[in-house]
Amino acid sequence: MTRTALPFGSWPSPISATDLSASGHPVESGRFVDDQIWWSEMRPTENGRTTICRYTEGRVESLLSEPFNARTRVHEYGGGAWAATDDGRIVFSEFSDQRVYLAVPGETPVPLTDKPDIAASVRFAELSVVGDEVFAVRETHEGDEIRRDICAIALNGTGIRSIVSGSDFLAYPRLSPDGTKLAWIAWNHPQMPWDGTELRVADLATGTWETVLGGTEESVLQPEWIDETSLYVVCDRTGWWNLYTVALGGDVTPLYPAEADFGAPLWQLGARWYSILDDGTLLTVRTVGTETLGVLDPATGAMDDIDLGPLTSVSLGGRRGSLVLLKAGGAQSPGGLRQLDLSTREVTDIRSSIETIPDAEYLPQGEARTFQGPEREVHAIVYAPRNPEYEGLDGELPPYVAFVHGGPTAHVAPALNPVFAYFTSRGIGVIDVNYGGSSGYGREYRNRLRGQWGIVDVEDTVAAVRGLADAGLADPARLAIEGGSAGGWTVLAALTSSDVFACGASYYGVAELELFVAETHDFECRYIDGLIGPLPEAIDLYRTRAPVNNVDGLSCPVLLLQGLSDPIVPPSQAERFRDAMVRKGIPHAYLAYEGESHGFRKLETQVNARESELSFYGQVLGFTPPGIPELELWRP
């Protein structure tokens, strides 16, 4: 088929911004309930609420009626917002009031926890049904005081009992097989859970507890009991999150030493990277750039990898016998819920996170590449423009957008991302960058950002896009950068400290640090200690690194997008940067969305934001995307 030559960026595309959101319903937390598969699903078309679903007579049935919303605000990022009893009732944290409710599918949920005092807020996460109780991580806000404990909520609604506390943060409550001990993970400010955590074990009869493993220099995650006196854990004492057995007497034994991560940053509570199978072997997920699923025999150390074909991003859900639920996806396979039969290795699709998948010819081919910067190598995934009907003009190189992930301690892998296809099908390339500080490549790679936030992330992103341009794949005069949250910080830092990018879009990005650490939420309020330095010693660095203080170095347009109900990066961050651009006379747009938080969830917001971003790039990079409303830029 002969392609029509049109300028890159101006290709007509069948993928609309409405398609991205209306057909998207991110799927999480698959589990077996009796002989059914249940999962949680975020619904942009229902004001971004999360419901619990199952299949009934071949159709998806929502088990929570509107407006109920199974989402917890513990740590603001949540995790473990729902569980199910053996008899098929749902226990969930309701977003509006953060109370825990019990629901019989099809009936009105009833609260299990009291309505908090008007001056207080009580939140629950990592819910798990244990006998006639629900174990949970509880977060209590009273004025400026925030405290956390592990508690048990009676399923009959008669009350809550506190089990253990004693640290700023807690996760992974695990009751021993005989019910006499509780294991959990604990850490304190200024540590983040990927910096240093402790494995603690309490004697429930006496209330006494001890630290069994960990500290401030190693991250311990996901304890699981083997028997009454030993546990499996994930620990990064070698520089990689590997699996160990830990005896309560103190012996720590590696199971499979490898330069691979059998764990990841604990941004959301309840994450799991291994599961104990019925025969005593372990189903594991390990990461070096992409994920590999394997069965580990702890007795011999033998690892049997499972071929998942194009699925390169994998996380574990529930299990029943040889059947395991996976959240998985790849560069050509949409993310979603899948079932793996361990006895046959057969994978069955259960529920895609995308209702309508664009034709394969419009999907970019994600290519993992490593670029060599002046100081170090940088990992990235490149998605070149792709459209079966169009090609660029003779001699023209395409514009590219560098996507920088949030966190910044996070990771991206090759993915069928409709947002990327939205751009690449129009002739705009995408490069997704795992800059220094990203997870998935061991602790040393993660620690490259310690004290260097705003430097290493910028240098690595610049090195990646320059590598593209030097290879003749991208137009060096038409490079843009996009990111959200911590990625928004990298966007603003790159635009104010380099001349590589022609423009940038910051979604709820950090622009300033002194007020940010005072205004942000408790989980991350000391994160900057490791990324920049502690206060007051590092006050000069806070000021010199902050993009809002470096607008004199800015000479290109910027798009700011912000939720007005964001507790993590408050609107004041974007507003201060906007005001600084007005003072300097920089063309820009500031889009503020009522009722949106950290990550846009409503259909109308997602559509407006993505179309505005595309129009913005067109105006700055010199192309006209057909059918896209023009974003009005502020100009002096």
XYZ file of C-alpha atoms in Angstrom:
636
model
C 0.000 0.000 0.000
C 1.360 3.426 -0.974
C 1.471 5.856 1.899
C 0.557 9.515 1.511
C 3.329 11.946 2.432
C 2.272 14.531 5.009
C 4.273 16.517 7.567
C 4.989 14.586 10.742
C 2.447 15.524 13.402
C -0.303 16.297 10.891
C -1.260 12.708 10.014
C -4.971 11.938 10.448
C -5.439 9.238 13.094
C -8.403 7.062 14.058
C -7.313 7.239 17.717
C -9.064 10.099 19.497
C -8.557 11.417 23.015
C -12.075 10.263 23.821
C -11.155 6.758 22.678
C -8.218 6.748 25.094
C -10.398 7.404 28.109
C -13.876 6.125 27.257
C -12.533 2.681 26.371
C -10.048 2.597 29.225
C -10.834 1.054 32.606
C -7.591 0.140 34.443
C -7.900 -3.318 35.976
C -6.218 -4.310 39.261
C -6.320 -6.797 42.134
C -7.599 -9.980 40.532
C -8.602 -12.696 42.978
C -10.623 -15.877 43.165
C -13.849 -15.791 45.157
C -15.258 -19.309 45.301
C -15.336 -20.354 41.614
C -15.449 -16.795 40.278
C -12.778 -14.237 39.354
C -13.241 -10.775 40.844
C -11.196 -7.656 40.174
C -11.203 -3.895 40.727
C -11.737 -1.502 37.834
C -11.375 2.269 37.588
C -14.159 3.870 35.511
C -13.343 7.267 33.903
C -16.906 7.409 32.571
C -18.234 7.164 36.147
C -16.313 10.147 37.539
C -13.212 8.037 37.995
C -14.609 5.760 40.689
C -13.233 2.269 41.339
C -15.699 -0.596 41.461
C -15.390 -4.352 42.013
C -16.346 -6.558 39.064
C -16.979 -10.144 38.017
C -18.409 -11.879 34.967
C -22.051 -12.901 35.159
C -23.630 -14.673 32.182
C -20.873 -13.486 29.883
C -21.035 -9.826 30.820
C -19.086 -7.696 33.277
C -21.100 -7.051 36.418
C -20.231 -4.193 38.766
C -20.662 -5.383 42.351
C -20.650 -1.880 43.853
C -23.376 0.453 42.658
C -22.645 4.113 41.997
C -21.422 6.226 43.688
C -19.536 3.740 45.913
C -15.806 3.987 45.269
C -13.347 1.349 46.551
C -10.276 3.516 47.032
C -8.175 4.292 50.079
C -6.138 7.396 50.862
C -3.567 5.777 53.161
C -0.200 7.255 52.070
C -2.434 9.019 49.459
C -1.374 6.306 46.984
C -3.456 3.655 48.738
C -3.317 -0.042 47.941
C -5.299 -3.010 49.207
C -8.599 -1.119 49.240
C -10.756 -4.262 49.159
C -10.942 -7.911 50.123
C -13.547 -10.647 49.960
C -14.834 -13.132 52.508
C -15.118 -16.848 51.766
C -18.891 -16.498 51.459
C -18.627 -13.801 48.784
C -19.037 -10.530 50.664
C -16.918 -7.484 49.825
C -14.977 -5.516 52.419
C -13.773 -2.196 51.057
C -12.528 1.261 51.936
C -14.962 3.888 50.648
C -13.177 6.891 49.161
C -15.676 9.572 50.191
C -15.438 9.027 53.955
C -12.610 6.450 54.170
C -14.716 4.153 56.325
C -14.587 0.388 55.814
C -17.835 -1.102 54.481
C -19.203 -4.606 54.112
C -21.291 -5.368 51.033
C -23.248 -8.294 49.717
C -23.138 -7.968 45.909
C -26.248 -6.199 44.723
C -27.113 -4.824 48.167
C -26.354 -1.481 49.812
C -23.013 -1.584 51.683
C -23.070 -1.111 55.456
C -20.234 0.531 57.415
C -18.012 -1.512 59.729
C -16.114 1.471 61.135
C -17.416 4.584 62.834
C -17.765 7.935 61.182
C -14.715 9.900 62.379
C -14.925 13.036 64.438
C -15.197 16.184 62.320
C -11.636 17.165 63.300
C -10.173 13.759 62.478
C -9.726 11.443 59.526
C -9.235 7.690 59.779
C -8.185 5.649 56.760
C -7.645 1.920 56.169
C -5.584 0.051 53.570
C -4.120 -3.386 52.776
C -7.327 -5.082 53.869
C -7.254 -8.866 54.402
C -9.873 -11.120 55.914
C -8.485 -13.170 58.820
C -11.147 -15.346 60.413
C -13.971 -13.099 61.603
C -11.857 -9.942 61.373
C -10.309 -7.705 58.738
C -6.643 -6.894 59.282
C -5.653 -3.448 57.981
C -3.078 -0.694 58.084
C -4.836 2.216 59.804
C -3.830 5.853 59.346
C -5.278 8.384 61.796
C -5.155 12.142 61.222
C -5.920 14.404 64.181
C -4.974 18.002 63.535
C -1.301 18.038 62.565
C -0.670 14.622 64.143
C -0.599 11.497 61.961
C -0.136 8.026 63.411
C -0.411 4.530 61.994
C -0.984 1.069 63.360
C -2.056 -2.394 62.289
C -5.565 -3.097 63.479
C -8.300 -5.727 63.260
C -11.865 -4.742 62.323
C -14.651 -7.073 63.458
C -16.717 -8.310 60.514
C -19.861 -8.113 62.672
C -19.306 -4.383 63.146
C -18.635 -4.535 66.879
C -15.382 -2.587 66.844
C -11.689 -2.291 66.094
C -8.679 -3.430 68.077
C -5.130 -2.189 67.624
C -2.554 -4.947 67.259
C 0.849 -3.269 66.797
C 2.265 0.209 66.194
C 5.597 1.788 67.117
C 6.787 3.294 63.807
C 5.875 6.034 61.359
C 4.875 3.513 58.665
C 3.753 -0.112 58.633
C 2.930 -2.634 55.909
C 2.391 -6.326 55.223
C 0.647 -7.623 58.370
C 1.089 -11.402 58.288
C -0.318 -13.734 60.968
C 1.740 -16.873 61.682
C 0.174 -20.279 60.879
C -0.539 -20.980 64.558
C -1.939 -17.487 65.145
C 0.503 -16.605 67.921
C 2.754 -14.134 66.079
C 2.435 -11.240 63.667
C 5.099 -10.244 61.154
C 5.115 -6.871 59.423
C 7.370 -4.299 57.766
C 8.132 -0.980 59.481
C 10.073 2.173 58.664
C 10.444 5.725 59.927
C 11.044 9.181 58.525
C 13.191 10.160 56.650
C 13.413 6.680 55.068
C 11.301 5.700 52.112
C 10.413 1.998 51.878
C 13.012 1.459 49.117
C 15.717 3.040 51.305
C 15.453 1.013 54.502
C 12.791 -1.011 56.286
C 12.656 -3.528 59.140
C 11.037 -6.931 59.410
C 9.410 -7.064 62.843
C 7.739 -9.987 64.601
C 5.444 -9.635 67.629
C 4.378 -12.214 70.190
C 0.644 -11.556 70.338
C 0.265 -13.055 73.812
C 2.749 -10.649 75.421
C 2.665 -7.752 72.955
C 6.460 -7.705 72.748
C 8.173 -7.493 69.400
C 11.659 -7.623 67.900
C 13.360 -6.540 64.693
C 14.437 -9.665 62.845
C 15.995 -8.151 59.716
C 16.671 -4.828 58.051
C 17.412 -1.287 59.110
C 18.177 2.006 57.419
C 20.517 0.595 54.762
C 18.505 -2.304 53.346
C 14.937 -2.563 52.120
C 12.947 -5.586 53.294
C 9.567 -6.336 51.676
C 6.749 -8.909 51.608
C 7.257 -11.301 54.533
C 5.389 -14.607 54.214
C 5.388 -17.319 56.873
C 6.903 -20.708 55.999
C 6.091 -22.203 59.402
C 5.862 -20.973 63.006
C 9.578 -20.088 63.188
C 10.643 -18.934 59.709
C 9.616 -16.639 56.880
C 10.383 -15.791 53.303
C 11.249 -12.158 52.587
C 12.530 -9.935 49.798
C 15.652 -7.924 50.729
C 18.153 -5.808 48.751
C 21.214 -6.287 50.991
C 23.296 -7.322 47.925
C 22.176 -4.315 45.900
C 19.314 -6.266 44.327
C 15.961 -7.239 45.850
C 16.442 -10.996 46.199
C 14.564 -13.742 48.056
C 15.670 -15.068 51.447
C 14.539 -17.327 54.233
C 14.733 -15.793 57.698
C 14.671 -17.862 60.859
C 13.435 -16.185 64.018
C 16.698 -17.277 65.576
C 18.516 -14.997 63.165
C 19.771 -17.084 60.232
C 19.280 -15.392 56.857
C 19.705 -17.618 53.776
C 19.612 -16.472 50.147
C 17.411 -18.600 47.887
C 18.438 -17.452 44.418
C 21.238 -14.860 44.332
C 20.849 -12.882 41.127
C 21.468 -9.462 39.645
C 17.724 -8.984 39.292
C 15.031 -7.392 41.432
C 12.412 -9.707 42.956
C 10.724 -6.580 44.323
C 9.939 -2.969 43.480
C 9.291 0.364 45.215
C 6.364 0.113 47.628
C 4.299 3.009 46.310
C 1.067 1.150 46.987
C 0.452 -1.128 49.933
C -0.095 -4.824 49.377
C 2.146 -5.322 46.331
C 3.439 -8.883 45.903
C 6.333 -10.296 43.891
C 6.131 -13.963 44.857
C 3.516 -16.485 45.901
C 3.957 -19.772 47.798
C 2.495 -22.596 45.728
C 0.826 -25.726 47.109
C 3.932 -27.881 46.557
C 6.165 -25.425 48.451
C 7.771 -23.861 45.378
C 7.583 -20.107 44.822
C 6.026 -18.341 41.862
C 8.250 -15.285 41.391
C 8.499 -12.116 39.322
C 11.972 -10.701 38.718
C 12.938 -7.549 36.888
C 15.927 -6.368 34.900
C 14.307 -3.789 32.652
C 11.418 -6.154 31.889
C 9.723 -8.794 34.024
C 10.205 -12.569 33.974
C 7.861 -15.022 35.678
C 9.453 -18.147 37.121
C 8.928 -20.978 39.577
C 11.703 -21.261 42.168
C 12.388 -24.428 44.121
C 13.702 -23.133 47.477
C 15.141 -26.550 48.317
C 17.437 -26.710 45.283
C 17.650 -23.110 44.079
C 16.464 -24.166 40.618
C 14.475 -21.570 38.659
C 12.019 -22.662 35.957
C 11.136 -19.641 33.829
C 7.675 -19.432 32.270
C 7.427 -18.176 28.690
C 4.704 -15.524 28.585
C 5.371 -14.580 24.971
C 4.935 -10.842 24.406
C 4.022 -10.094 28.046
C 6.935 -8.136 29.522
C 5.226 -6.450 32.465
C 3.816 -8.813 35.108
C 2.430 -8.585 38.632
C 0.800 -11.279 40.740
C -2.816 -11.553 41.781
C -4.752 -14.310 43.491
C -4.317 -18.068 43.108
C -6.490 -21.169 43.305
C -4.644 -24.457 42.879
C -2.681 -24.324 39.653
C -4.545 -21.237 38.427
C -2.872 -17.860 38.971
C -4.184 -14.403 38.136
C -1.717 -11.975 36.591
C -1.882 -8.317 35.721
C 0.239 -8.326 32.582
C 0.913 -6.525 29.321
C 3.545 -5.808 26.709
C 4.466 -3.537 23.821
C 1.873 -5.215 21.571
C -0.413 -6.685 24.252
C -2.736 -4.469 26.294
C -2.384 -4.503 30.033
C -5.107 -6.337 31.880
C -6.101 -9.359 33.919
C -4.993 -12.775 32.690
C -5.151 -16.306 34.083
C -2.155 -18.638 33.961
C -2.589 -22.385 34.371
C 0.697 -23.508 35.907
C 0.058 -27.117 34.953
C -0.227 -26.371 31.222
C 1.438 -22.920 31.048
C -1.639 -21.737 29.142
C -2.536 -18.032 29.472
C -6.174 -16.932 29.179
C -7.312 -13.314 28.831
C -9.843 -12.345 31.517
C -10.347 -8.566 31.283
C -8.380 -6.009 29.291
C -7.808 -2.549 30.728
C -8.719 -1.241 27.274
C -12.181 -1.876 25.850
C -11.286 -1.099 22.247
C -7.731 -1.688 21.061
C -6.586 0.309 18.015
C -5.774 -1.643 14.886
C -2.311 -3.166 15.237
C -1.024 -1.184 12.240
C -1.502 2.018 14.251
C 0.375 0.748 17.291
C 4.054 1.646 17.673
C 6.679 -1.053 18.115
C 8.315 -0.430 21.486
C 12.070 -0.934 21.257
C 14.207 -1.087 24.408
C 17.415 0.849 23.863
C 20.395 1.912 25.931
C 21.973 5.300 25.269
C 25.428 6.356 26.353
C 25.504 9.761 27.986
C 28.589 11.742 28.983
C 28.605 10.176 32.459
C 26.685 6.879 32.263
C 24.322 4.675 30.272
C 20.598 5.398 30.168
C 17.787 2.902 29.548
C 14.734 3.891 27.493
C 12.003 2.524 25.243
C 11.574 4.115 21.812
C 8.223 4.254 19.986
C 8.703 5.520 16.427
C 5.861 7.147 14.429
C 3.662 4.540 12.758
C 0.584 4.852 10.553
C -0.296 2.505 7.659
C -1.620 5.375 5.523
C 0.935 8.146 5.984
C 4.624 8.868 5.998
C 6.676 11.979 6.555
C 7.812 14.374 3.855
C 11.012 13.625 1.998
C 14.014 14.610 4.094
C 11.884 15.451 7.161
C 12.680 14.009 10.582
C 9.868 13.501 13.097
C 9.344 15.442 16.302
C 9.722 13.394 19.492
C 8.258 13.698 22.989
C 10.350 12.420 25.891
C 8.109 10.922 28.586
C 9.660 11.017 32.055
C 7.918 8.913 34.683
C 6.933 10.061 38.147
C 8.170 8.736 41.428
C 10.971 9.454 40.688
C 11.720 6.010 42.149
C 9.657 4.102 39.590
C 10.039 2.207 36.331
C 8.607 1.910 32.823
C 8.662 -1.135 30.550
C 7.584 -1.677 26.934
C 3.814 -1.228 26.904
C 0.841 -1.022 24.613
C -0.004 2.462 25.759
C -2.855 4.094 23.824
C -1.463 7.501 24.789
C 1.740 6.681 22.927
C -0.277 5.469 19.926
C -2.273 8.714 20.065
C 0.978 10.540 19.289
C 2.833 8.035 17.098
C -0.163 7.485 14.793
C -0.023 11.233 14.077
C 3.677 11.167 13.235
C 5.091 12.162 16.635
C 7.660 9.816 18.144
C 7.794 8.927 21.846
C 10.761 7.956 24.004
C 9.993 6.654 27.513
C 13.042 7.163 29.734
C 14.234 5.168 32.757
C 16.626 7.856 33.968
C 19.088 7.263 36.804
C 17.027 6.810 39.965
C 14.569 4.453 38.275
C 13.897 1.043 39.752
C 14.258 -2.282 37.962
C 18.044 -2.132 37.562
C 19.229 -2.636 41.147
C 19.971 -0.341 44.067
C 23.031 1.333 42.527
C 20.955 2.553 39.575
C 18.218 3.726 41.988
C 20.756 5.546 44.119
C 22.141 7.554 41.196
C 19.524 10.146 42.052
C 20.461 10.474 45.735
C 21.307 14.119 46.244
C 21.102 14.607 42.469
C 17.409 15.161 41.730
C 17.123 17.802 39.026
C 20.580 16.915 37.722
C 20.905 13.204 36.900
C 17.288 12.834 35.727
C 17.721 15.845 33.439
C 21.136 14.760 32.145
C 19.875 11.250 31.375
C 16.752 12.433 29.588
C 18.822 14.865 27.535
C 21.302 12.072 26.720
C 18.468 9.832 25.491
C 16.902 12.401 23.144
C 20.295 13.526 21.883
C 21.055 9.878 21.154
C 17.923 9.726 19.026
C 18.837 12.896 17.169
C 22.456 11.799 16.650
C 21.177 8.530 15.183
C 19.137 10.496 12.648
C 15.816 9.319 14.093
C 14.490 12.585 15.550
C 14.497 16.238 14.560
C 16.825 17.917 17.081
C 14.918 21.182 16.694
C 11.573 19.574 17.551
C 12.062 17.757 20.833
C 9.473 18.060 23.596
C 9.336 16.669 27.132
C 6.328 15.505 29.166
C 5.958 14.184 32.699
C 3.748 14.088 35.764
C 4.433 14.648 39.466
C 8.173 14.030 39.945
C 8.303 13.690 36.164
C 6.841 17.188 36.002
C 9.770 18.385 38.132
C 12.159 16.854 35.578
C 10.254 18.594 32.773
C 10.549 21.997 34.439
C 14.147 21.414 35.522
C 15.143 20.389 31.987
C 13.430 23.376 30.394
C 15.061 25.857 32.781
C 18.560 24.363 32.661
C 19.062 23.251 29.049
C 18.218 24.352 25.522
C 17.586 20.867 24.119
C 13.776 20.962 24.236
C 11.517 23.234 22.218
C 8.703 22.968 24.787
C 7.367 20.852 27.638
C 4.192 19.756 29.397
C 4.108 19.330 33.173
C 1.242 17.371 34.703
C 0.925 18.318 38.410
C 4.691 18.749 38.583
C 6.847 19.894 41.477
C 8.228 23.361 40.781
C 9.519 24.539 44.162
C 10.845 22.737 47.229
C 10.703 24.788 50.427
C 6.935 25.147 50.486
C 6.453 21.785 48.793
C 7.923 19.840 51.719
C 5.717 21.851 54.078
C 2.565 21.398 52.016
C 2.820 17.843 50.706
C 1.484 14.740 52.462
C 3.195 12.797 55.238
C 4.380 9.806 53.206
C 6.635 11.942 50.998
C 7.357 14.934 53.224
C 10.923 13.673 53.908
C 11.498 12.097 50.480
C 13.448 15.182 49.433
C 16.005 14.470 52.199
C 17.419 11.702 50.023
C 16.799 13.327 46.651
C 18.316 16.710 47.514
C 19.354 16.796 51.180
C 17.895 17.389 54.655
C 16.757 20.761 55.923
C 18.063 23.165 57.058
C 21.507 22.026 55.891
C 20.507 21.783 52.236
C 18.435 24.967 52.023
C 20.728 26.499 49.401
C 20.346 23.410 47.186
C 16.563 23.562 47.586
C 16.631 27.087 46.251
C 19.145 26.640 43.446
C 17.595 23.408 42.119
C 13.963 24.573 42.170
C 12.783 25.252 38.593
C 10.634 28.172 39.766
C 13.817 29.953 40.818
C 15.471 29.296 37.444
C 12.866 30.719 35.079
C 15.500 33.165 33.846
C 16.970 30.136 32.045
C 13.643 29.356 30.366
C 13.144 30.439 26.764
C 10.437 28.088 25.436
C 6.674 27.626 25.974
C 5.344 25.445 28.803
C 1.995 23.756 29.378
C 0.951 23.261 33.026
C -1.894 20.868 33.923
C -3.080 20.611 37.515
C -5.807 19.047 39.646
C -7.174 21.529 42.151
C -7.757 18.831 44.801
C -4.230 17.409 44.675
C -2.857 16.708 48.200
C 0.496 15.410 46.928
C 1.568 18.255 44.630
C -0.725 21.142 45.586
C -1.908 23.624 42.937
C 0.347 26.273 44.447
C 3.296 24.550 42.747
C 1.944 25.106 39.238
C 0.641 28.558 40.132
C 4.041 29.769 41.323
C 5.656 28.590 38.094
C 2.901 30.201 36.040
C 3.381 33.502 37.837
C 7.124 33.363 37.203
C 6.498 32.796 33.473
C 4.111 35.759 33.365
C 6.788 37.954 34.920
C 9.311 36.880 32.288
C 6.839 36.956 29.400
C 7.055 33.251 28.486
C 4.162 31.929 26.336
C 2.316 29.255 28.276
C -1.018 27.721 29.254
C -2.212 26.744 32.725
C -5.113 24.267 32.843
C -6.609 23.717 36.308
C -9.264 21.051 36.834
C -11.859 21.127 39.597
C -12.354 17.874 41.501
C -9.185 16.256 40.150
C -6.413 14.963 42.369
C -2.972 13.468 41.681
C -3.649 11.716 38.389
C -6.683 12.686 36.355
C -9.576 10.234 36.615
C -12.579 11.882 34.927
C -13.310 11.356 31.248
C -13.789 15.028 30.410
C -10.530 15.978 32.144
C -8.508 13.283 30.412
C -9.859 14.244 26.985
C -9.298 17.969 27.468
C -5.790 17.464 28.837
C -4.628 15.191 26.019
C -6.124 17.307 23.208
C -4.644 20.444 24.780
C -1.223 18.822 24.944
C -1.371 17.807 21.283
C -2.493 21.285 20.199
C 0.309 22.778 22.285
C 2.954 20.647 20.568
C 1.526 21.496 17.158
C 1.693 25.237 17.781
C 5.273 25.103 19.043
C 6.748 22.376 16.827
C 5.164 23.571 13.604
C 2.386 21.205 12.563
C -1.413 21.223 12.620
C -3.057 18.110 14.110
C -6.367 17.686 12.259
C -9.600 17.834 14.249
C -7.992 19.056 17.474
C -9.315 22.216 19.180
C -6.662 24.898 19.387
C -5.339 25.587 22.864
C -5.099 29.282 23.637
C -1.652 30.228 24.895
C -0.946 33.208 27.116
C 1.420 35.535 25.327
C 2.899 38.830 26.521
